[in-house]
């Protein structure tokens, strides 16, 4: 418990299951928690954990500001999706409370087309793209080389994304992506397969620090959908090359936006040893890598964002004293994927938590939850994330094999819902 934050009031915007992580951490810090959105407790489970809950929509800025004043809230935080960020900035501004980013910064870093241009301006490599108008003119389609990836410019989590191998598939996918895009901007990128990595950053008072680089292991275990992540392993063998050739330009790019505090992740595909950025988030990410940073490096970005919300400071110490992406230990985040259906039973989590080296296990679904067919190809298919660390690559491979043998997820029909997972042999030669 942090005595200087004890009994302060923190309002969390959005009560999704993953937002339970914010509530739990804030409570561990001695903070009084409030959660608001317009969903019931069944759809907004963080409300059940919070000290107080409300039905005020996070998009109703003036109503949330009134709530803040009425409840004497000391700080506001939002979590793991892009959609709330602009509202979060407006709410904090009108309420006179700390916000780690501005509305303009969030708008830039949640629009894929806008931030890809920014990357190009600063020499940060990105994936090539094609431009067509909403009418999908035949002339625009002639120059496209397949396969391509079609996705909304302003959505995340795999929603609205399609792989297209011909013109008709592209037209269908374009219309689908439009239905997921508030801005009605669609991105068509060259579809590239290859190894993937994610770079994680923390910012403090205008200083940018690379905290980690992970191999993002993906699995093509379903037809007609994008591959989904099944594991992240740290630190990646691509770290040194990234630090040398890309990180300096990324820092200049963040400086151009006048970014001061917060955290950022950048997902990349590696092609010919070059990291090509394809996704950026100026927010907490579902990888929950802060659990590994806490266990391996001794600092916790989630705690820092909570502290910032209540005090306007990320930490009581200069981050440069602790931050290094070259870890002394190896870490992993394993994601278990399930097929659509109704979850009848989840077994093995207690056994997983007892395995030496396991740090935590976080459920994304519980028994009784129904995963619809529309969730295929999105991060909603993740049922469990497990976090662990070891002293060697060989130990990490063995540990992951042990973890995989423990979990069972059964449907209401008694069928195994788990999809094929991570091939642990991929660790060999992938770590720094």
Tab-separated table of C-alpha atoms in Angstrom:
chain	number	residue	atom	x	y	z
A	1	UNK	CA	0.000	0.000	0.000
A	2	UNK	CA	1.282	3.466	-0.906
A	3	UNK	CA	0.513	5.768	2.016
A	4	UNK	CA	0.620	8.997	0.006
A	5	UNK	CA	-2.232	7.689	-2.221
A	6	UNK	CA	-4.293	6.036	0.508
A	7	UNK	CA	-8.033	6.850	0.325
A	8	UNK	CA	-7.655	8.978	-2.796
A	9	UNK	CA	-10.511	8.471	-5.248
A	10	UNK	CA	-9.817	7.076	-8.722
A	11	UNK	CA	-12.487	6.972	-11.442
A	12	UNK	CA	-11.957	4.228	-14.042
A	13	UNK	CA	-13.619	4.845	-17.421
A	14	UNK	CA	-14.999	1.510	-18.620
A	15	UNK	CA	-15.618	-1.653	-16.637
A	16	UNK	CA	-14.678	-4.464	-19.043
A	17	UNK	CA	-13.173	-7.628	-17.583
A	18	UNK	CA	-9.621	-6.516	-18.316
A	19	UNK	CA	-10.320	-3.249	-16.465
A	20	UNK	CA	-10.594	-5.395	-13.331
A	21	UNK	CA	-6.790	-5.277	-13.453
A	22	UNK	CA	-6.877	-1.516	-12.845
A	23	UNK	CA	-9.355	-1.857	-9.987
A	24	UNK	CA	-7.311	-4.592	-8.293
A	25	UNK	CA	-4.025	-2.704	-8.576
A	26	UNK	CA	-5.559	0.556	-7.359
A	27	UNK	CA	-7.054	-1.224	-4.346
A	28	UNK	CA	-3.650	-2.780	-3.600
A	29	UNK	CA	-2.317	0.805	-3.520
A	30	UNK	CA	-4.950	1.795	-0.929
A	31	UNK	CA	-7.044	3.796	-3.407
A	32	UNK	CA	-10.845	4.125	-3.380
A	33	UNK	CA	-12.123	2.978	-6.786
A	34	UNK	CA	-15.091	4.060	-8.880
A	35	UNK	CA	-16.089	2.657	-12.274
A	36	UNK	CA	-18.462	4.111	-14.833
A	37	UNK	CA	-19.903	3.157	-18.216
A	38	UNK	CA	-23.423	2.518	-19.490
A	39	UNK	CA	-23.307	-1.279	-19.183
A	40	UNK	CA	-24.744	-3.535	-16.484
A	41	UNK	CA	-22.460	-5.353	-14.052
A	42	UNK	CA	-22.827	-8.518	-16.134
A	43	UNK	CA	-21.210	-6.780	-19.117
A	44	UNK	CA	-19.019	-4.555	-16.968
A	45	UNK	CA	-17.517	-6.849	-14.308
A	46	UNK	CA	-15.036	-4.275	-12.986
A	47	UNK	CA	-18.066	-2.587	-11.411
A	48	UNK	CA	-18.490	-5.578	-9.104
A	49	UNK	CA	-14.940	-5.153	-7.780
A	50	UNK	CA	-15.004	-1.376	-7.433
A	51	UNK	CA	-15.990	0.435	-4.244
A	52	UNK	CA	-18.656	2.310	-6.192
A	53	UNK	CA	-20.148	2.012	-9.691
A	54	UNK	CA	-22.199	4.243	-11.990
A	55	UNK	CA	-24.188	3.977	-15.221
A	56	UNK	CA	-22.860	7.211	-16.748
A	57	UNK	CA	-21.580	6.713	-20.305
A	58	UNK	CA	-17.899	7.484	-20.780
A	59	UNK	CA	-18.872	9.310	-23.995
A	60	UNK	CA	-21.073	11.762	-22.053
A	61	UNK	CA	-18.244	14.100	-21.123
A	62	UNK	CA	-20.267	16.705	-19.232
A	63	UNK	CA	-22.110	14.042	-17.219
A	64	UNK	CA	-18.841	12.367	-16.214
A	65	UNK	CA	-17.399	15.755	-15.187
A	66	UNK	CA	-20.479	16.329	-13.017
A	67	UNK	CA	-19.957	12.872	-11.498
A	68	UNK	CA	-16.337	13.727	-10.720
A	69	UNK	CA	-17.352	16.889	-8.900
A	70	UNK	CA	-20.172	15.190	-7.006
A	71	UNK	CA	-17.974	12.296	-5.834
A	72	UNK	CA	-14.876	14.441	-5.142
A	73	UNK	CA	-12.776	12.302	-7.487
A	74	UNK	CA	-9.006	12.901	-7.335
A	75	UNK	CA	-8.061	11.332	-10.655
A	76	UNK	CA	-9.310	9.586	-13.810
A	77	UNK	CA	-7.847	6.688	-15.776
A	78	UNK	CA	-8.866	4.633	-18.787
A	79	UNK	CA	-7.490	1.353	-19.925
A	80	UNK	CA	-7.127	-0.975	-22.800
A	81	UNK	CA	-9.071	0.354	-25.805
A	82	UNK	CA	-8.610	3.312	-28.116
A	83	UNK	CA	-12.278	4.277	-28.179
A	84	UNK	CA	-12.314	5.969	-24.762
A	85	UNK	CA	-9.068	7.938	-25.070
A	86	UNK	CA	-10.414	11.146	-26.659
A	87	UNK	CA	-13.247	11.287	-24.097
A	88	UNK	CA	-10.720	10.686	-21.310
A	89	UNK	CA	-8.692	13.709	-22.450
A	90	UNK	CA	-11.755	15.954	-22.634
A	91	UNK	CA	-13.030	14.790	-19.235
A	92	UNK	CA	-9.697	15.454	-17.537
A	93	UNK	CA	-9.359	18.861	-19.177
A	94	UNK	CA	-12.829	19.994	-18.135
A	95	UNK	CA	-12.455	18.560	-14.626
A	96	UNK	CA	-8.993	20.041	-14.136
A	97	UNK	CA	-7.397	16.629	-13.500
A	98	UNK	CA	-4.122	15.130	-14.830
A	99	UNK	CA	-4.207	13.413	-18.228
A	100	UNK	CA	-1.085	11.816	-19.668
A	101	UNK	CA	-2.052	12.739	-23.253
A	102	UNK	CA	-3.998	15.369	-25.158
A	103	UNK	CA	-7.050	14.870	-27.353
A	104	UNK	CA	-4.916	15.752	-30.385
A	105	UNK	CA	-2.210	13.232	-29.476
A	106	UNK	CA	-4.772	10.483	-28.985
A	107	UNK	CA	-6.482	11.327	-32.277
A	108	UNK	CA	-3.129	11.057	-34.076
A	109	UNK	CA	-2.103	7.778	-32.468
A	110	UNK	CA	-5.478	6.048	-32.848
A	111	UNK	CA	-5.785	6.676	-36.588
A	112	UNK	CA	-3.621	4.227	-38.517
A	113	UNK	CA	-3.495	6.338	-41.657
A	114	UNK	CA	-2.418	9.452	-39.743
A	115	UNK	CA	0.283	7.806	-37.653
A	116	UNK	CA	1.665	5.879	-40.616
A	117	UNK	CA	2.269	9.186	-42.377
A	118	UNK	CA	3.910	10.483	-39.214
A	119	UNK	CA	6.160	7.416	-39.120
A	120	UNK	CA	7.223	7.990	-42.716
A	121	UNK	CA	7.979	11.637	-41.965
A	122	UNK	CA	10.413	10.541	-39.244
A	123	UNK	CA	11.965	7.568	-41.012
A	124	UNK	CA	10.175	4.890	-38.990
A	125	UNK	CA	9.533	1.985	-41.410
A	126	UNK	CA	5.899	0.994	-42.054
A	127	UNK	CA	4.061	-1.447	-44.320
A	128	UNK	CA	3.177	-0.244	-47.835
A	129	UNK	CA	-0.465	0.610	-48.466
A	130	UNK	CA	-2.929	1.261	-51.294
A	131	UNK	CA	-5.468	4.070	-51.521
A	132	UNK	CA	-8.982	3.739	-52.931
A	133	UNK	CA	-12.037	5.916	-52.426
A	134	UNK	CA	-15.312	4.866	-50.795
A	135	UNK	CA	-16.899	4.274	-54.208
A	136	UNK	CA	-14.226	1.623	-54.932
A	137	UNK	CA	-13.478	2.764	-58.485
A	138	UNK	CA	-12.266	0.077	-60.862
A	139	UNK	CA	-9.249	2.177	-61.788
A	140	UNK	CA	-8.111	2.210	-58.141
A	141	UNK	CA	-8.264	-1.583	-57.953
A	142	UNK	CA	-6.088	-2.275	-60.989
A	143	UNK	CA	-2.782	-1.467	-59.297
A	144	UNK	CA	-3.352	-3.624	-56.235
A	145	UNK	CA	-1.186	-6.711	-55.790
A	146	UNK	CA	-2.716	-9.444	-53.657
A	147	UNK	CA	-2.902	-10.570	-50.919
A	148	UNK	CA	-3.798	-7.427	-48.976
A	149	UNK	CA	-5.015	-6.671	-45.469
A	150	UNK	CA	-8.111	-4.457	-45.168
A	151	UNK	CA	-8.867	-2.777	-41.849
A	152	UNK	CA	-10.563	0.277	-40.350
A	153	UNK	CA	-8.126	3.120	-39.693
A	154	UNK	CA	-9.629	3.806	-36.270
A	155	UNK	CA	-10.309	0.484	-34.565
A	156	UNK	CA	-8.251	-2.050	-32.628
A	157	UNK	CA	-8.291	-5.584	-31.243
A	158	UNK	CA	-8.590	-7.215	-34.672
A	159	UNK	CA	-12.100	-5.860	-35.252
A	160	UNK	CA	-13.106	-5.325	-38.897
A	161	UNK	CA	-9.914	-6.820	-40.355
A	162	UNK	CA	-9.864	-9.150	-43.390
A	163	UNK	CA	-7.256	-10.831	-45.577
A	164	UNK	CA	-8.112	-10.548	-49.280
A	165	UNK	CA	-6.738	-12.581	-52.180
A	166	UNK	CA	-8.712	-11.026	-55.023
A	167	UNK	CA	-10.794	-8.028	-56.040
A	168	UNK	CA	-14.184	-9.398	-54.963
A	169	UNK	CA	-12.864	-10.269	-51.499
A	170	UNK	CA	-11.452	-6.764	-51.209
A	171	UNK	CA	-14.789	-5.137	-52.066
A	172	UNK	CA	-16.580	-7.284	-49.472
A	173	UNK	CA	-13.889	-6.615	-46.861
A	174	UNK	CA	-13.942	-2.870	-47.545
A	175	UNK	CA	-17.652	-2.724	-46.753
A	176	UNK	CA	-17.120	-4.813	-43.624
A	177	UNK	CA	-14.319	-2.520	-42.423
A	178	UNK	CA	-16.531	0.531	-42.973
A	179	UNK	CA	-19.038	-0.874	-40.493
A	180	UNK	CA	-16.292	-0.896	-37.833
A	181	UNK	CA	-14.980	2.593	-38.579
A	182	UNK	CA	-16.433	5.716	-37.012
A	183	UNK	CA	-14.305	7.932	-39.265
A	184	UNK	CA	-15.152	5.827	-42.359
A	185	UNK	CA	-11.446	5.649	-43.202
A	186	UNK	CA	-10.168	2.298	-44.440
A	187	UNK	CA	-6.587	1.113	-44.727
A	188	UNK	CA	-5.487	-1.391	-47.409
A	189	UNK	CA	-2.017	-2.734	-46.740
A	190	UNK	CA	0.216	-5.219	-48.458
A	191	UNK	CA	-0.306	-8.467	-46.532
A	192	UNK	CA	3.039	-9.603	-45.197
A	193	UNK	CA	3.721	-12.728	-43.193
A	194	UNK	CA	6.753	-13.128	-41.005
A	195	UNK	CA	8.061	-12.880	-37.497
A	196	UNK	CA	6.547	-10.163	-35.333
A	197	UNK	CA	7.795	-8.060	-32.420
A	198	UNK	CA	6.295	-5.491	-30.069
A	199	UNK	CA	8.247	-2.568	-28.611
A	200	UNK	CA	7.097	-1.063	-25.311
A	201	UNK	CA	7.829	2.480	-24.153
A	202	UNK	CA	7.301	4.510	-20.998
A	203	UNK	CA	7.401	8.324	-20.930
A	204	UNK	CA	8.234	10.535	-17.969
A	205	UNK	CA	8.339	14.338	-18.120
A	206	UNK	CA	9.163	14.352	-21.835
A	207	UNK	CA	11.787	11.591	-21.661
A	208	UNK	CA	11.089	8.420	-23.669
A	209	UNK	CA	12.403	5.049	-22.517
A	210	UNK	CA	12.263	1.703	-24.327
A	211	UNK	CA	11.264	-0.758	-21.588
A	212	UNK	CA	11.070	-4.001	-23.527
A	213	UNK	CA	10.942	-5.714	-26.897
A	214	UNK	CA	9.024	-8.965	-27.211
A	215	UNK	CA	8.737	-11.574	-29.912
A	216	UNK	CA	5.036	-11.647	-30.797
A	217	UNK	CA	4.341	-15.283	-31.664
A	218	UNK	CA	1.212	-15.656	-33.790
A	219	UNK	CA	-0.706	-18.732	-34.893
A	220	UNK	CA	-2.655	-19.424	-38.084
A	221	UNK	CA	-5.033	-21.901	-36.460
A	222	UNK	CA	-8.291	-20.788	-38.121
A	223	UNK	CA	-9.342	-20.361	-41.735
A	224	UNK	CA	-10.363	-16.997	-43.190
A	225	UNK	CA	-9.104	-14.904	-40.259
A	226	UNK	CA	-5.957	-13.062	-39.316
A	227	UNK	CA	-3.434	-14.881	-37.140
A	228	UNK	CA	-3.741	-14.137	-33.435
A	229	UNK	CA	-1.030	-13.907	-30.766
A	230	UNK	CA	-0.395	-17.049	-28.731
A	231	UNK	CA	2.677	-15.841	-26.849
A	232	UNK	CA	5.069	-12.971	-26.218
A	233	UNK	CA	8.647	-13.815	-25.252
A	234	UNK	CA	11.163	-11.333	-23.834
A	235	UNK	CA	13.644	-9.954	-24.725
A	236	UNK	CA	13.615	-10.344	-28.522
A	237	UNK	CA	16.737	-11.024	-30.547
A	238	UNK	CA	15.724	-8.051	-32.737
A	239	UNK	CA	16.217	-5.602	-29.846
A	240	UNK	CA	19.773	-4.467	-30.649
A	241	UNK	CA	19.023	-3.784	-34.333
A	242	UNK	CA	15.847	-1.906	-33.366
A	243	UNK	CA	17.691	0.238	-30.817
A	244	UNK	CA	20.325	1.101	-33.381
A	245	UNK	CA	18.213	1.868	-36.443
A	246	UNK	CA	14.666	2.723	-35.361
A	247	UNK	CA	14.469	3.808	-31.719
A	248	UNK	CA	16.203	7.218	-32.251
A	249	UNK	CA	13.627	8.122	-34.917
A	250	UNK	CA	10.738	6.948	-32.725
A	251	UNK	CA	11.905	9.253	-29.939
A	252	UNK	CA	12.053	12.192	-32.345
A	253	UNK	CA	8.544	11.334	-33.546
A	254	UNK	CA	7.167	11.348	-29.991
A	255	UNK	CA	8.952	14.639	-29.304
A	256	UNK	CA	7.280	16.172	-32.370
A	257	UNK	CA	3.904	15.376	-30.802
A	258	UNK	CA	5.056	16.939	-27.499
A	259	UNK	CA	4.319	13.681	-25.666
A	260	UNK	CA	5.322	13.973	-21.999
A	261	UNK	CA	4.030	10.995	-19.987
A	262	UNK	CA	2.244	7.664	-20.375
A	263	UNK	CA	3.097	4.429	-22.163
A	264	UNK	CA	3.203	3.339	-25.801
A	265	UNK	CA	3.387	0.025	-27.625
A	266	UNK	CA	4.389	-0.479	-31.269
A	267	UNK	CA	3.684	-3.752	-33.100
A	268	UNK	CA	5.948	-4.626	-36.017
A	269	UNK	CA	6.461	-7.275	-38.682
A	270	UNK	CA	10.096	-8.185	-39.283
A	271	UNK	CA	11.083	-8.331	-42.952
A	272	UNK	CA	14.713	-8.793	-43.953
A	273	UNK	CA	15.745	-7.899	-40.372
A	274	UNK	CA	13.847	-4.597	-40.550
A	275	UNK	CA	10.964	-3.894	-38.146
A	276	UNK	CA	7.964	-2.499	-40.053
A	277	UNK	CA	5.475	-0.782	-37.724
A	278	UNK	CA	1.827	-1.665	-38.301
A	279	UNK	CA	0.096	-0.753	-35.046
A	280	UNK	CA	0.615	1.828	-32.293
A	281	UNK	CA	-1.188	2.357	-28.990
A	282	UNK	CA	-0.747	5.276	-26.579
A	283	UNK	CA	-2.319	3.397	-23.679
A	284	UNK	CA	-2.273	0.266	-21.580
A	285	UNK	CA	-2.247	-2.861	-23.712
A	286	UNK	CA	-3.856	-6.247	-23.240
A	287	UNK	CA	-0.439	-7.901	-23.142
A	288	UNK	CA	-0.304	-6.710	-19.503
A	289	UNK	CA	3.473	-6.621	-19.840
A	290	UNK	CA	3.629	-4.472	-16.706
A	291	UNK	CA	3.356	-7.729	-14.723
A	292	UNK	CA	6.656	-8.900	-16.216
A	293	UNK	CA	8.312	-5.505	-15.864
A	294	UNK	CA	7.333	-5.514	-12.197
A	295	UNK	CA	8.663	-9.038	-11.584
A	296	UNK	CA	11.858	-8.754	-13.653
A	297	UNK	CA	12.782	-5.056	-13.582
A	298	UNK	CA	11.192	-3.766	-10.379
A	299	UNK	CA	8.805	-1.120	-11.709
A	300	UNK	CA	5.181	-1.242	-12.807
A	301	UNK	CA	3.777	0.986	-15.608
A	302	UNK	CA	0.180	0.388	-14.473
A	303	UNK	CA	1.049	1.669	-11.002
A	304	UNK	CA	2.716	4.649	-12.661
A	305	UNK	CA	-0.360	5.516	-14.723
A	306	UNK	CA	-2.531	5.269	-11.619
A	307	UNK	CA	-0.112	7.501	-9.715
A	308	UNK	CA	-0.095	9.973	-12.605
A	309	UNK	CA	-3.897	10.121	-12.617
A	310	UNK	CA	-3.893	11.102	-8.942
A	311	UNK	CA	-0.765	13.269	-8.700
A	312	UNK	CA	0.386	14.308	-12.179
A	313	UNK	CA	3.660	12.394	-11.703
A	314	UNK	CA	4.566	9.002	-13.168
A	315	UNK	CA	6.920	8.081	-10.320
A	316	UNK	CA	8.821	9.459	-7.337
A	317	UNK	CA	12.123	8.519	-8.988
A	318	UNK	CA	13.732	9.136	-12.411
A	319	UNK	CA	12.840	6.177	-14.608
A	320	UNK	CA	16.283	6.148	-16.202
A	321	UNK	CA	17.552	4.661	-12.920
A	322	UNK	CA	15.601	1.434	-13.520
A	323	UNK	CA	14.644	1.123	-17.171
A	324	UNK	CA	16.554	-1.177	-19.498
A	325	UNK	CA	15.115	-3.340	-22.299
A	326	UNK	CA	18.010	-5.784	-21.895
A	327	UNK	CA	16.549	-7.892	-19.131
A	328	UNK	CA	18.552	-10.070	-16.732
A	329	UNK	CA	15.869	-12.783	-16.977
A	330	UNK	CA	13.603	-14.214	-19.668
A	331	UNK	CA	9.871	-13.565	-19.609
A	332	UNK	CA	6.740	-14.705	-21.409
A	333	UNK	CA	3.043	-14.000	-21.727
A	334	UNK	CA	1.116	-16.996	-23.065
A	335	UNK	CA	-2.351	-16.444	-24.563
A	336	UNK	CA	-4.768	-19.372	-24.761
A	337	UNK	CA	-7.291	-19.058	-27.603
A	338	UNK	CA	-10.728	-20.660	-27.765
A	339	UNK	CA	-13.177	-21.339	-30.584
A	340	UNK	CA	-16.712	-19.840	-30.499
A	341	UNK	CA	-19.211	-21.450	-28.141
A	342	UNK	CA	-20.430	-21.347	-24.556
A	343	UNK	CA	-17.866	-22.018	-21.825
A	344	UNK	CA	-19.055	-24.721	-19.447
A	345	UNK	CA	-15.868	-25.369	-17.473
A	346	UNK	CA	-12.342	-23.975	-17.072
A	347	UNK	CA	-9.887	-26.238	-15.228
A	348	UNK	CA	-6.216	-26.027	-14.333
A	349	UNK	CA	-5.649	-22.382	-13.387
A	350	UNK	CA	-4.812	-23.132	-9.742
A	351	UNK	CA	-2.301	-25.749	-10.885
A	352	UNK	CA	-0.737	-23.268	-13.312
A	353	UNK	CA	-0.326	-20.673	-10.563
A	354	UNK	CA	1.550	-23.213	-8.433
A	355	UNK	CA	4.213	-23.818	-11.106
A	356	UNK	CA	7.580	-22.270	-10.084
A	357	UNK	CA	8.288	-19.264	-12.286
A	358	UNK	CA	4.637	-18.408	-12.990
A	359	UNK	CA	3.886	-14.816	-11.947
A	360	UNK	CA	0.161	-14.579	-12.604
A	361	UNK	CA	-2.739	-15.850	-14.704
A	362	UNK	CA	-5.526	-13.544	-15.885
A	363	UNK	CA	-8.873	-14.789	-17.178
A	364	UNK	CA	-10.487	-12.927	-20.057
A	365	UNK	CA	-13.648	-15.067	-19.903
A	366	UNK	CA	-15.371	-17.037	-17.174
A	367	UNK	CA	-17.622	-20.091	-17.073
A	368	UNK	CA	-20.981	-19.322	-18.641
A	369	UNK	CA	-19.595	-16.778	-21.103
A	370	UNK	CA	-20.631	-17.202	-24.728
A	371	UNK	CA	-18.145	-16.388	-27.486
A	372	UNK	CA	-20.080	-15.613	-30.708
A	373	UNK	CA	-18.927	-16.494	-34.222
A	374	UNK	CA	-18.370	-12.772	-34.831
A	375	UNK	CA	-15.453	-12.931	-32.359
A	376	UNK	CA	-13.390	-15.124	-34.708
A	377	UNK	CA	-10.163	-13.425	-35.669
A	378	UNK	CA	-10.303	-10.916	-32.801
A	379	UNK	CA	-8.564	-10.736	-29.434
A	380	UNK	CA	-11.872	-11.704	-27.816
A	381	UNK	CA	-10.827	-15.296	-28.499
A	382	UNK	CA	-8.217	-15.082	-25.739
A	383	UNK	CA	-9.551	-16.905	-22.676
A	384	UNK	CA	-6.465	-16.802	-20.439
A	385	UNK	CA	-3.103	-15.048	-20.239
A	386	UNK	CA	-0.288	-16.581	-18.186
A	387	UNK	CA	2.855	-14.672	-17.176
A	388	UNK	CA	6.135	-16.312	-16.220
A	389	UNK	CA	9.889	-15.776	-15.978
A	390	UNK	CA	12.990	-17.983	-15.937
A	391	UNK	CA	16.775	-17.712	-15.868
A	392	UNK	CA	17.391	-19.386	-19.245
A	393	UNK	CA	15.826	-20.051	-22.651
A	394	UNK	CA	15.813	-23.785	-22.004
A	395	UNK	CA	13.981	-23.309	-18.688
A	396	UNK	CA	11.437	-21.066	-20.394
A	397	UNK	CA	10.684	-23.675	-23.054
A	398	UNK	CA	10.207	-26.378	-20.413
A	399	UNK	CA	8.039	-24.091	-18.290
A	400	UNK	CA	5.739	-23.305	-21.226
A	401	UNK	CA	5.362	-26.993	-22.033
A	402	UNK	CA	4.295	-27.577	-18.430
A	403	UNK	CA	1.781	-24.720	-18.532
A	404	UNK	CA	0.189	-26.014	-21.734
A	405	UNK	CA	-0.474	-29.409	-20.193
A	406	UNK	CA	-2.514	-27.947	-17.322
A	407	UNK	CA	-5.379	-25.966	-18.886
A	408	UNK	CA	-8.726	-27.400	-20.014
A	409	UNK	CA	-11.654	-25.394	-21.386
A	410	UNK	CA	-14.856	-27.308	-22.167
A	411	UNK	CA	-17.962	-26.120	-24.015
A	412	UNK	CA	-21.573	-26.666	-22.977
A	413	UNK	CA	-21.499	-29.651	-25.384
A	414	UNK	CA	-18.519	-31.123	-23.561
A	415	UNK	CA	-16.090	-30.347	-26.407
A	416	UNK	CA	-12.564	-29.000	-26.056
A	417	UNK	CA	-12.687	-25.274	-26.916
A	418	UNK	CA	-8.941	-24.624	-26.930
A	419	UNK	CA	-7.297	-23.907	-30.269
A	420	UNK	CA	-3.818	-25.116	-31.107
A	421	UNK	CA	-1.316	-23.102	-29.100
A	422	UNK	CA	2.262	-21.931	-29.147
A	423	UNK	CA	4.999	-24.192	-30.499
A	424	UNK	CA	7.501	-23.726	-27.691
A	425	UNK	CA	10.408	-24.673	-29.959
A	426	UNK	CA	10.012	-21.198	-31.518
A	427	UNK	CA	11.842	-19.844	-28.472
A	428	UNK	CA	15.113	-21.364	-29.653
A	429	UNK	CA	17.245	-18.590	-31.108
A	430	UNK	CA	14.484	-15.966	-30.753
A	431	UNK	CA	15.671	-14.332	-27.534
A	432	UNK	CA	18.339	-11.724	-26.888
